[in-house]
Short mmCIF file of C-alpha atoms in Angstrom, two decimals:
data_model
loop_
_atom_site.label_atom_id
_atom_site.label_comp_id
_atom_site.label_asym_id
_atom_site.label_seq_id
_atom_site.Cartn_x
_atom_site.Cartn_y
_atom_site.Cartn_z
CA MET X 1 61.89 150.09 164.25
CA ALA X 2 60.40 146.68 163.11
CA ALA X 3 62.55 144.51 161.16
CA SER X 4 61.93 143.96 157.38
CA SER X 5 59.96 140.70 156.67
CA LYS X 6 62.32 140.07 153.73
CA LYS X 7 65.52 138.53 154.93
CA LYS X 8 68.53 139.13 152.58
CA PRO X 9 71.05 136.44 152.11
CA ALA X 10 74.30 136.96 154.07
CA ASN X 11 76.22 137.71 150.83
CA ASN X 12 74.00 139.36 148.31
CA ARG X 13 77.06 140.41 146.00
CA PRO X 14 78.09 137.10 144.37
CA ASN X 15 80.88 137.13 141.73
CA ILE X 16 79.65 135.48 138.54
CA GLY X 17 81.89 135.44 135.45
CA TRP X 18 84.48 137.85 134.30
CA VAL X 19 84.67 141.40 132.83
CA LYS X 20 87.30 143.48 131.23
CA THR X 21 88.22 146.80 132.69
CA SER X 22 89.05 149.92 130.72
CA ASN X 23 92.70 149.17 130.96
CA GLY X 24 92.23 145.63 129.67
CA LYS X 25 92.48 143.76 132.95
CA ARG X 26 90.21 140.81 133.46
CA VAL X 27 88.44 140.86 136.93
CA PRO X 28 85.63 139.07 138.48
CA LYS X 29 82.13 140.56 137.78
CA ARG X 30 80.11 141.30 141.01
CA PHE X 31 76.39 141.51 141.00
CA THR X 32 74.22 143.06 143.64
CA ILE X 33 71.08 141.02 144.17
CA ASN X 34 68.27 142.27 146.55
CA GLY X 35 65.19 140.17 147.52
CA THR X 36 64.17 137.25 149.38
CA PRO X 37 66.39 134.14 149.66
CA ALA X 38 64.20 132.49 147.08
CA GLU X 39 64.39 135.30 144.59
CA PHE X 40 68.11 135.47 145.30
CA ARG X 41 68.62 131.81 144.36
CA GLN X 42 66.40 132.19 141.18
CA ARG X 43 68.37 135.26 139.96
CA VAL X 44 71.74 133.73 140.59
CA THR X 45 70.81 130.49 138.86
CA ALA X 46 69.72 132.60 135.79
CA LEU X 47 72.91 134.57 135.80
CA LYS X 48 75.11 131.42 136.01
CA GLN X 49 73.12 129.95 133.03
CA LEU X 50 73.56 133.12 131.11
CA TRP X 51 77.28 133.05 131.88
CA ASP X 52 77.48 129.46 130.57
CA ASP X 53 75.90 130.68 127.32
CA VAL X 54 78.52 133.47 127.10
CA CYS X 55 81.37 130.93 127.62
CA VAL X 56 79.98 128.64 124.90
CA ASP X 57 79.44 131.59 122.48
CA GLN X 58 83.05 132.88 123.02
CA GLN X 59 84.83 129.55 122.69
CA THR X 60 85.00 130.19 118.93
CA ILE X 61 85.07 133.14 116.55
CA SER X 62 82.13 132.49 114.17
CA GLY X 63 81.83 133.48 110.61
CA PRO X 64 80.11 132.24 107.44
CA GLY X 65 80.84 128.63 107.11
CA VAL X 66 83.62 128.53 109.78
CA ASP X 67 84.32 128.44 113.57
CA LEU X 68 87.86 129.51 114.57
CA PRO X 69 89.17 128.93 118.01
CA ASN X 70 89.05 132.04 120.19
CA PRO X 71 92.45 132.52 122.09
CA ASN X 72 90.85 135.15 124.47
CA PRO X 73 89.11 133.88 127.70
CA PRO X 74 85.38 134.68 127.96
CA VAL X 75 84.11 137.96 129.48
CA TRP X 76 80.86 139.80 129.92
CA SER X 77 80.40 142.01 126.90
CA GLY X 78 77.80 143.31 124.47
CA TRP X 79 74.18 142.31 124.94
CA ALA X 80 75.13 139.83 127.68
CA VAL X 81 75.99 142.70 130.02
CA SER X 82 72.64 144.44 129.52
CA PHE X 83 70.78 141.06 129.91
CA ALA X 84 72.72 140.24 133.12
CA GLU X 85 71.93 143.59 134.68
CA ARG X 86 68.18 143.07 133.91
CA LEU X 87 68.48 139.54 135.53
CA GLN X 88 69.96 140.91 138.73
CA LYS X 89 67.00 143.17 139.09
CA GLY X 90 64.63 140.17 138.75
CA GLU X 91 63.57 140.74 135.12
CA LEU X 92 63.48 136.92 134.10
CA THR X 93 61.63 137.63 130.90
CA ILE X 94 63.67 139.73 128.55
CA THR X 95 61.78 142.10 126.10
CA VAL X 96 63.83 143.34 123.23
CA PRO X 97 62.04 145.99 121.23
CA PRO X 98 63.20 147.13 117.83
CA VAL X 99 65.46 150.34 117.68
CA GLN X 100 64.40 153.36 115.73
CA TYR X 101 64.40 152.94 111.92
CA GLU X 102 65.13 149.23 112.26
CA ARG X 103 63.56 147.28 109.33
CA PRO X 104 61.42 144.21 110.31
CA LEU X 105 63.96 141.94 108.50
CA ASN X 106 66.93 143.23 110.42
CA TYR X 107 64.90 143.06 113.67
CA ALA X 108 64.03 139.42 113.03
CA ILE X 109 67.63 138.52 112.38
CA ARG X 110 68.82 140.25 115.53
CA ILE X 111 66.13 138.41 117.64
CA ASN X 112 66.96 135.01 116.17
CA MET X 113 70.66 135.57 116.80
CA LEU X 114 70.11 136.54 120.35
CA LYS X 115 67.91 133.46 121.01
CA ALA X 116 70.40 131.22 119.32
CA THR X 117 73.36 132.82 121.33
CA TYR X 118 71.70 132.88 124.73
CA PRO X 119 69.25 129.84 124.79
CA SER X 120 68.82 129.97 128.62
CA LEU X 121 67.06 133.37 128.33
CA HIS X 122 63.32 133.85 127.82
CA ILE X 123 63.59 136.57 125.10
CA ILE X 124 60.30 138.24 123.97
CA ALA X 125 60.15 140.04 120.60
CA THR X 126 57.73 142.90 119.83
CA GLY X 127 56.85 145.02 116.90
CA ASP X 128 57.04 143.68 113.45
CA TYR X 129 58.99 140.52 114.34
CA GLU X 130 56.61 138.16 112.50
CA ILE X 131 56.75 140.31 109.41
CA GLY X 132 60.44 140.26 109.31
CA GLN X 133 60.56 136.48 110.02
CA ALA X 134 58.36 135.90 107.04
CA GLU X 135 60.47 137.99 104.81
CA LEU X 136 63.59 136.33 106.12
CA THR X 137 62.43 132.68 105.42
CA GLU X 138 60.91 133.51 102.05
CA GLY X 139 62.78 131.86 99.24
CA MET X 140 65.20 129.86 101.51
CA ASN X 141 66.04 126.29 100.33
CA GLU X 142 65.36 123.56 102.89
CA HIS X 143 69.14 123.12 103.75
CA VAL X 144 69.57 126.95 104.54
CA LYS X 145 66.29 126.81 106.66
CA ARG X 146 67.44 123.93 108.76
CA ASP X 147 70.82 125.61 109.37
CA TYR X 148 69.14 129.02 110.12
CA VAL X 149 66.69 127.44 112.56
CA LYS X 150 69.53 125.63 114.30
CA THR X 151 72.14 128.58 114.53
CA GLY X 152 70.18 131.71 114.01
CA ARG X 153 72.55 132.78 111.19
CA ILE X 154 72.27 132.66 107.40
CA GLN X 155 75.26 131.09 105.81
CA THR X 156 75.77 132.73 102.44
CA ALA X 157 79.45 132.80 101.73
CA ALA X 158 81.73 130.05 100.52
CA PRO X 159 83.16 127.70 103.23
CA PHE X 160 86.31 129.18 105.00
CA THR X 161 89.02 126.60 104.97
CA SER X 162 92.06 128.62 106.28
CA GLY X 163 92.76 131.31 108.89
CA GLU X 164 95.28 133.08 106.70
CA LEU X 165 93.07 136.04 106.07
CA GLY X 166 92.80 136.82 109.78
CA THR X 167 89.85 138.18 111.71
CA LEU X 168 88.11 141.43 111.75
CA HIS X 169 89.03 142.35 115.35
CA GLY X 170 92.72 141.57 114.69
CA ALA X 171 92.81 143.68 111.55
CA LEU X 172 91.00 146.55 113.50
CA SER X 173 93.58 146.32 116.25
CA ASP X 174 96.40 146.57 113.85
CA TYR X 175 94.73 149.49 112.13
CA ILE X 176 94.41 151.35 115.46
CA GLU X 177 98.17 150.85 116.00
CA TRP X 178 98.80 152.26 112.52
CA LEU X 179 96.76 155.22 113.20
CA GLN X 180 98.86 156.04 116.21
CA VAL X 181 101.98 156.18 113.88
CA GLU X 182 100.23 157.95 110.98
CA TYR X 183 98.70 160.65 112.96
CA GLU X 184 101.47 161.21 115.42
CA SER X 185 101.28 164.81 116.74
CA PRO X 186 104.13 167.34 116.40
CA GLU X 187 103.05 168.90 119.63
CA ALA X 188 105.29 168.08 122.58
CA ASN X 189 102.21 167.53 125.08
CA GLU X 190 100.25 164.96 123.05
CA THR X 191 100.95 161.86 121.07
CA ILE X 192 98.18 161.98 118.36
CA THR X 193 96.41 164.67 116.40
CA ASP X 194 92.77 165.48 116.84
CA THR X 195 92.05 163.78 113.51
CA GLY X 196 93.84 160.64 114.58
CA ASP X 197 92.11 160.59 117.97
CA GLY X 198 88.73 160.89 116.35
CA LYS X 199 89.52 157.98 113.82
CA THR X 200 90.98 155.95 116.65
CA ARG X 201 87.78 156.23 118.74
CA MET X 202 85.65 155.32 115.79
CA ALA X 203 87.74 152.21 115.07
CA LYS X 204 87.41 151.17 118.73
CA SER X 205 83.59 151.60 118.45
CA PHE X 206 83.74 149.04 115.68
CA LEU X 207 85.24 146.58 118.08
CA ASN X 208 82.45 147.10 120.54
CA ARG X 209 79.66 147.07 117.99
CA PHE X 210 80.55 144.05 115.85
CA ASP X 211 81.43 140.42 116.93
CA ASP X 212 84.65 139.04 115.65
CA MET X 213 84.54 137.21 112.39
CA PRO X 214 86.97 135.80 109.78
CA LEU X 215 87.82 138.51 107.12
CA GLN X 216 86.37 136.34 104.43
CA ALA X 217 82.92 137.31 105.78
CA LEU X 218 83.67 140.81 104.92
CA ASP X 219 82.72 140.27 101.28
CA ILE X 220 80.33 142.52 99.30
CA ASP X 221 77.37 141.27 101.27
CA GLY X 222 79.05 141.64 104.60
CA ILE X 223 80.11 145.16 103.73
CA GLU X 224 76.76 146.20 102.63
CA THR X 225 75.25 144.59 105.89
CA ILE X 226 77.58 146.91 108.06
CA VAL X 227 76.78 149.97 105.87
CA GLN X 228 73.14 149.33 106.05
CA TYR X 229 73.49 148.91 109.86
CA PHE X 230 74.74 152.52 110.03
CA ARG X 231 72.34 153.87 107.40
CA ASN X 232 69.56 152.67 109.79
CA ARG X 233 71.07 154.70 112.59
CA PRO X 234 71.67 152.23 115.33
CA ALA X 235 71.47 153.06 119.03
CA LYS X 236 74.23 155.38 120.27
CA MET X 237 76.77 153.64 122.58
CA LEU X 238 77.61 154.92 126.11
CA PRO X 239 81.15 155.12 127.25
CA ASN X 240 80.70 151.80 129.02
CA GLY X 241 79.78 150.06 125.86
CA LYS X 242 76.03 149.83 126.49
CA PRO X 243 73.28 151.10 124.14
CA SER X 244 71.86 154.54 125.29
CA GLY X 245 68.42 154.01 123.79
CA LYS X 246 68.80 157.02 121.42
CA SER X 247 69.70 156.77 117.74
CA MET X 248 73.02 157.87 116.49
CA ALA X 249 73.22 161.33 114.81
CA VAL X 250 73.13 161.60 111.10
CA ARG X 251 76.69 162.98 111.04
CA SER X 252 77.98 160.32 113.36
CA CYS X 253 76.67 157.60 111.10
CA ARG X 254 78.06 159.18 108.04
CA ASN X 255 81.49 159.53 109.72
CA ALA X 256 81.19 155.84 110.72
CA ILE X 257 80.61 154.81 107.16
CA LYS X 258 83.50 156.93 105.93
CA GLU X 259 85.85 155.44 108.55
CA LEU X 260 84.66 151.96 107.65
CA PHE X 261 85.88 152.61 103.93
CA PHE X 262 89.19 154.12 105.24
CA PHE X 263 89.78 151.05 107.15
CA MET X 264 88.96 148.75 104.22
CA ARG X 265 91.28 150.68 101.98
CA TRP X 266 94.07 150.29 104.53
CA LEU X 267 93.24 146.59 104.81
CA HIS X 268 93.24 146.26 100.99
CA ARG X 269 96.83 147.66 100.86
CA ASN X 270 98.21 145.79 103.97
CA LYS X 271 100.29 142.68 102.81
CA LYS X 272 99.77 141.02 106.12
CA TYR X 273 96.05 140.34 105.22
CA GLN X 274 95.20 138.62 102.08
CA TRP X 275 92.06 140.47 101.76
CA GLN X 276 90.86 142.49 98.63
CA LEU X 277 88.16 145.23 98.55
CA PRO X 278 85.41 144.10 96.30
CA PRO X 279 85.28 146.39 93.20
CA ASP X 280 81.49 146.71 93.62
CA ALA X 281 81.72 148.25 97.20
CA MET X 282 81.93 151.72 95.58
CA PHE X 283 78.36 151.27 94.38
CA ILE X 284 76.92 150.57 97.92
CA SER X 285 74.43 153.24 98.87
CA ARG X 286 75.64 155.41 101.87
CA GLN X 287 72.58 157.67 102.26
CA ILE X 288 71.64 157.97 105.95
CA LYS X 289 67.92 157.85 106.76
CA GLU X 290 66.40 160.92 108.36
CA THR X 291 63.02 161.91 109.79
CA GLU X 292 60.97 164.71 108.45
CA ASP X 293 61.58 166.82 111.61
CA GLU X 294 65.34 166.35 111.20
CA VAL X 295 65.13 167.56 107.55
CA ASN X 296 62.97 170.52 108.62
CA GLU X 297 65.39 171.37 111.43
CA GLN X 298 68.40 171.43 108.90
CA ALA X 299 66.27 173.69 106.61
CA LYS X 300 66.02 176.37 109.25
CA ASP X 301 68.25 179.48 109.36
CA THR X 302 71.46 179.18 111.34
CA PRO X 303 70.75 180.16 114.93
CA VAL X 304 72.85 183.33 115.84
CA TYR X 305 72.84 185.90 118.72
CA THR X 306 71.30 189.37 118.22
CA ILE X 307 73.10 192.49 119.28
CA GLU X 308 70.79 192.72 122.39
CA GLN X 309 71.75 189.25 123.43
CA LEU X 310 75.46 189.93 122.76
CA THR X 311 75.21 192.96 124.95
CA ILE X 312 73.83 190.92 127.91
CA LEU X 313 76.57 188.17 127.49
CA ASN X 314 79.35 190.70 127.52
CA LYS X 315 77.80 192.44 130.56
CA TYR X 316 77.55 189.31 132.51
CA ALA X 317 80.98 187.72 131.48
CA THR X 318 83.94 187.56 133.80
CA PRO X 319 87.24 188.83 132.35
CA ILE X 320 88.38 185.30 131.14
CA GLU X 321 84.87 184.60 129.76
CA ARG X 322 85.01 188.01 127.94
CA VAL X 323 88.30 186.91 126.23
CA PHE X 324 86.81 183.95 124.60
CA PHE X 325 83.60 185.80 123.84
CA LEU X 326 85.47 188.57 121.95
CA LEU X 327 87.69 186.24 120.05
CA GLY X 328 84.62 184.29 118.87
CA LEU X 329 82.83 187.45 117.84
CA ASN X 330 85.92 189.36 116.43
CA CYS X 331 87.75 186.54 114.73
CA ALA X 332 85.04 183.82 114.22
CA TYR X 333 87.08 181.49 116.47
CA GLY X 334 85.64 178.34 117.88
CA ALA X 335 86.92 176.83 121.19
CA ASP X 336 89.79 174.95 119.43
CA GLN X 337 91.07 178.15 117.62
CA SER X 338 90.88 180.32 120.70
CA THR X 339 92.67 178.01 123.04
CA ARG X 340 95.36 177.19 120.58
CA LEU X 341 96.31 180.81 120.02
CA ARG X 342 100.04 181.58 120.66
CA VAL X 343 101.53 184.79 121.89
CA CYS X 344 103.75 185.05 118.79
CA GLU X 345 100.69 184.79 116.43
CA VAL X 346 99.41 188.21 117.54
CA ASP X 347 101.05 191.29 115.99
CA TRP X 348 101.07 193.50 118.98
CA LYS X 349 102.06 196.64 117.15
CA THR X 350 99.51 196.45 114.23
CA HIS X 351 96.74 194.69 116.26
CA LEU X 352 96.41 191.76 113.85
CA ILE X 353 96.33 188.03 114.30
CA GLU X 354 97.99 186.14 111.51
CA ARG X 355 98.00 182.42 111.76
CA VAL X 356 97.43 179.15 109.92
CA ARG X 357 94.25 177.26 110.38
CA TYR X 358 95.75 173.65 110.20
CA LYS X 359 92.31 171.99 109.68
CA LYS X 360 91.92 173.67 106.21
CA LYS X 361 95.69 174.49 105.72
CA THR X 362 94.76 178.07 105.11
CA LYS X 363 96.12 181.47 106.42
CA SER X 364 93.79 183.50 108.47
CA THR X 365 94.32 187.26 109.16
CA HIS X 366 91.98 189.23 111.56
CA LYS X 367 92.08 192.84 112.65
CA LEU X 368 91.43 193.11 116.44
CA TRP X 369 88.98 195.47 117.97
CA ALA X 370 90.00 197.66 120.79
CA GLN X 371 88.44 195.69 123.63
CA THR X 372 89.68 192.36 122.01
CA MET X 373 93.23 193.77 122.02
CA GLN X 374 92.79 194.87 125.68
CA GLY X 375 91.81 191.35 126.67
CA LEU X 376 94.61 189.83 124.83
CA LEU X 377 97.22 192.11 126.45
CA TRP X 378 95.60 191.19 129.85
CA CYS X 379 96.29 187.46 128.92
CA LYS X 380 99.73 188.10 127.76
CA GLY X 381 100.92 189.78 130.99
CA ASP X 382 104.71 190.37 131.09
CA ARG X 383 105.56 187.60 128.50
CA THR X 384 107.61 188.61 125.43
CA ASN X 385 105.96 189.21 122.14
CA GLY X 386 107.73 186.43 120.48
CA SER X 387 106.83 183.74 123.10
CA THR X 388 105.54 180.41 121.57
CA GLU X 389 103.41 179.72 124.56
CA ARG X 390 99.69 179.53 124.44
CA LEU X 391 98.38 182.99 125.00
CA ILE X 392 95.36 182.22 127.16
CA LEU X 393 96.41 180.36 130.36
CA LYS X 394 94.67 179.34 133.56
CA LYS X 395 95.57 180.79 136.96
CA ASN X 396 97.87 177.80 137.55
CA GLY X 397 99.65 178.39 134.18
CA GLU X 398 98.04 175.40 132.49
CA SER X 399 96.73 175.90 128.85
CA TYR X 400 93.02 175.70 128.03
CA TRP X 401 94.13 173.68 125.06
CA ARG X 402 95.06 170.31 126.46
CA LYS X 403 93.97 166.69 126.67
CA THR X 404 92.46 165.00 129.48
CA LYS X 405 93.91 161.66 131.10
CA GLY X 406 91.61 159.68 128.89
CA GLY X 407 92.87 161.29 125.68
CA ALA X 408 89.88 163.44 124.90
CA ARG X 409 89.98 167.16 124.19
CA ALA X 410 89.51 169.19 127.33
CA LYS X 411 86.29 171.36 127.17
CA ASP X 412 87.29 173.94 129.70
CA ALA X 413 86.52 176.88 127.29
CA PRO X 414 83.07 175.71 126.31
CA LYS X 415 82.37 175.13 130.06
CA LEU X 416 83.20 178.70 130.72
CA PHE X 417 80.76 179.84 128.16
CA ASN X 418 78.08 177.48 129.46
CA ASN X 419 78.50 178.99 132.97
CA LEU X 420 78.13 182.53 131.52
CA VAL X 421 74.78 181.55 129.70
CA MET X 422 73.52 179.84 132.91
CA ARG X 423 74.09 183.05 134.89
CA VAL X 424 72.27 184.96 132.22
CA GLN X 425 69.41 182.54 132.23
CA ASN X 426 68.97 182.98 135.99
CA ASP X 427 67.91 186.59 135.21
CA PHE X 428 66.45 185.92 131.69
CA PRO X 429 64.85 182.41 131.63
CA ASP X 430 64.10 182.82 127.89
CA PHE X 431 67.64 183.56 126.93
CA PRO X 432 68.56 180.92 124.21
CA TRP X 433 71.26 178.25 124.74
CA LEU X 434 73.10 178.09 121.45
CA GLY X 435 76.51 176.80 122.50
CA PHE X 436 80.02 178.28 122.40
CA ASN X 437 80.43 177.91 118.64
CA ALA X 438 77.27 180.01 118.04
CA LEU X 439 79.67 183.00 118.51
CA ARG X 440 81.59 181.91 115.40
CA ASP X 441 78.40 181.58 113.46
CA THR X 442 77.21 185.06 114.69
CA SER X 443 80.56 186.59 113.64
CA ILE X 444 80.43 184.98 110.14
CA ASN X 445 76.77 186.03 109.67
CA LEU X 446 77.61 189.63 110.66
CA VAL X 447 80.30 189.91 108.10
CA ARG X 448 78.12 188.27 105.48
CA GLN X 449 75.12 190.62 106.07
CA HIS X 450 77.38 193.63 105.72
CA SER X 451 79.60 192.49 102.79
CA ASP X 452 79.41 189.34 100.62
CA GLY X 453 79.93 185.50 100.62
CA GLU X 454 83.55 185.73 99.50
CA LEU X 455 84.50 188.03 102.47
CA SER X 456 82.61 185.97 105.01
CA SER X 457 84.53 182.77 103.82
CA THR X 458 87.71 184.64 104.10
CA HIS X 459 86.73 185.70 107.60
CA ALA X 460 85.91 182.04 108.44
CA ALA X 461 89.24 180.96 107.06
CA HIS X 462 87.73 178.54 104.60
CA LYS X 463 89.94 176.93 102.10
CA HIS X 464 87.84 178.13 99.07
CA GLN X 465 86.22 181.64 99.20
CA THR X 466 84.34 181.22 95.91
CA ASP X 467 83.11 178.48 93.58
CA ASP X 468 86.44 178.64 91.72
CA LYS X 469 88.55 176.28 93.83
CA HIS X 470 91.70 177.34 92.03
CA LEU X 471 91.41 181.11 92.54
CA ASN X 472 93.66 181.19 95.57
CA ALA X 473 96.44 179.77 93.35
CA TYR X 474 96.34 182.89 91.13
CA SER X 475 95.18 185.68 93.53
CA ASN X 476 95.12 186.82 97.14
CA PRO X 477 92.11 187.28 99.47
CA ARG X 478 90.62 190.73 99.88
CA ILE X 479 92.03 191.27 103.37
CA GLN X 480 91.87 195.03 103.52
CA LYS X 481 88.13 194.92 102.48
CA LEU X 482 87.53 192.44 105.44
CA PHE X 483 89.42 194.91 107.68
CA LEU X 484 86.95 197.68 106.67
CA VAL X 485 83.93 195.45 107.33
CA LEU X 486 85.44 194.62 110.87
CA ASP X 487 85.87 198.46 111.53
CA MET X 488 82.29 198.95 110.60
CA LEU X 489 81.09 196.18 112.78
CA GLU X 490 83.10 197.58 115.80
CA LEU X 491 81.00 200.70 115.47
CA LYS X 492 77.78 198.84 115.16
CA LEU X 493 78.57 196.74 118.19
CA ALA X 494 79.55 199.77 120.47
CA PRO X 495 76.57 198.87 122.84
CA VAL X 496 78.03 195.43 123.29
CA PHE X 497 81.43 196.79 124.36
CA GLU X 498 79.96 199.51 126.56
CA ALA X 499 78.09 196.77 128.64
CA ALA X 500 81.54 195.60 129.91
CA GLY X 501 82.01 198.80 131.72
CA LEU X 502 85.10 201.11 132.04
CA HIS X 503 87.37 198.31 133.31
CA PRO X 504 86.31 195.19 131.46
CA PHE X 505 89.39 193.07 132.60
CA GLU X 506 89.42 193.84 136.18
CA GLN X 507 88.15 190.95 138.35
CA PRO X 508 84.69 191.89 139.60
CA PRO X 509 83.61 191.17 143.21
CA LYS X 510 81.60 187.99 143.77
CA ASN X 511 77.99 188.40 142.91
CA TYR X 512 75.50 185.92 144.35
CA LEU X 513 72.42 188.02 143.51
CA GLY X 514 72.55 188.51 139.72
CA HIS X 515 72.87 191.71 137.76
CA LYS X 516 69.13 192.02 137.50
CA THR X 517 68.50 191.95 141.13
CA ILE X 518 71.26 194.40 141.91
CA GLU X 519 70.05 196.83 139.28
CA GLN X 520 66.59 196.51 140.73
CA ILE X 521 67.85 197.41 144.29
CA ASN X 522 69.85 200.43 142.96
CA ASP X 523 66.93 201.79 140.91
CA MET X 524 64.71 201.49 144.07
CA LEU X 525 67.16 203.24 146.32
CA LYS X 526 67.65 206.07 143.77
CA ASP X 527 63.75 206.31 143.87
CA GLY X 528 63.89 206.86 147.65
CA LYS X 529 62.19 203.62 148.61
CA ARG X 530 62.77 202.48 152.20
CA PRO X 531 65.30 199.63 152.64
CA VAL X 532 62.81 197.39 154.32
CA GLU X 533 60.40 197.67 151.40
CA ILE X 534 63.23 196.96 149.01
CA ALA X 535 64.34 193.91 150.84
CA ARG X 536 60.75 192.58 150.93
CA GLU X 537 60.16 193.03 147.25
CA CYS X 538 63.53 191.83 146.00
CA ARG X 539 63.62 188.94 148.41
CA VAL X 540 66.93 189.74 150.04
CA SER X 541 68.04 190.65 153.59
CA ASN X 542 67.87 194.24 155.03
CA ALA X 543 71.67 194.07 155.45
CA THR X 544 72.11 193.55 151.74
CA VAL X 545 70.04 196.50 150.77
CA TYR X 546 71.95 198.74 153.44
CA ARG X 547 75.27 197.53 151.80
CA TYR X 548 74.35 198.63 148.36
CA ARG X 549 72.86 201.98 149.75
CA ASN X 550 76.39 202.65 151.31
CA LYS X 551 77.90 202.00 148.00
CA LEU X 552 75.77 204.66 146.33
CA LYS X 553 76.82 207.28 148.79
#
């Protein structure tokens, strides 16, 4: 084979600059550069110039009217990582488009700051940059204009003369440490609760999204700028810290603003930092911007499964999938509630589950259907009724309710349900993909359609079953009425239970054809068709047809 006309340099993977790993270690950043020797030299030069810009930018921690020395050595981070990867591919002209919902003013500020921070780059703006630039410079006095053109930043706060207040990243780091103590988990196999884990991940995302700055910059204008940033729904960040190109979900932005104010209230009370929450911060608008399509989507009915679809799911489920399926349908349990269930929380004589839903601090009681009880007995095995172990375990004895090495909640149960739906969709391509928690929605919807809102709220273990939030302090929920509704639903869902067969918790033989194909083969055999014709029509081997014919004898 002829050799390529392009000769690659002997070492096309140079180390330029440094990067911080997930465990905080600082290691050299290696780039892979392909192309001719001339292209290689051009890209390496551009990367080295960008690294020089990064070093200059990270020498200090900048804020309104002040530059504090940065004690940390420079590393590739933020926008610089994205730009460096584009340079190594040969994209020497960097186009930075506006993100979804970004106002021209905010876009102009972002472009100007990038140009001021990375002067070696040839950054091209698109969209309404000129409109935003005109809006930005309108009304500026000459002193502010000169400073803005020079630095790409608008200095509006009073000069910062002391570092006693600390910096944003330092305060966030202390806040994260406080969260580990405040939300310490009582469980033996984990260190922090799910709530604390979610708040910690949100606080860490602030560290990745915002440059460090003196806390004095976090005045009323600074707070409103950050809130506006989330109200405009910025790009979602990938686990590696890079923007994904998709806007954050409305709920995620709402949670981010909520966590920001949690952090600021903690900061206000912390004596280490001489920072006060501005009184007017409570008047800052927090409404998230939504598109018409998103509003219309929210106005639609909650997607739930029909009885026909539930019948198909139970028919195709394996024994362990069927246990989670029945708990979701019988007790309105999501993945977390199903996997947390303990042996001792089931009354094995009265066929009831009595437990506390810790998220809402409410007691939930559910009467179990016959097939649900059969599945739980299968999971229990020979363990004692009073055991405090998790009821549903894997074959290796590990609980489905656990945390991964990275600290995230394991999604083993939702994956089981996803596998079930995938098998169903192989035979029924139009079968809806609603997700594991749609079983919970379906269960609550069935109770509501056959009773009322109060009983459906009781079934869902909500904290308040009626508009009167104090009613539970003076009365008890109508549990017996709920039991009658569940008895009625058990009769109504009889086809769903029958689809599981006579032995729903016996491990079925491996099936590589799918239920639909097997039923088709059996029906054609019963009709007396020749095995060769059946194999041709069903697209299987002759031996497969003969094997199923022998089973029918």
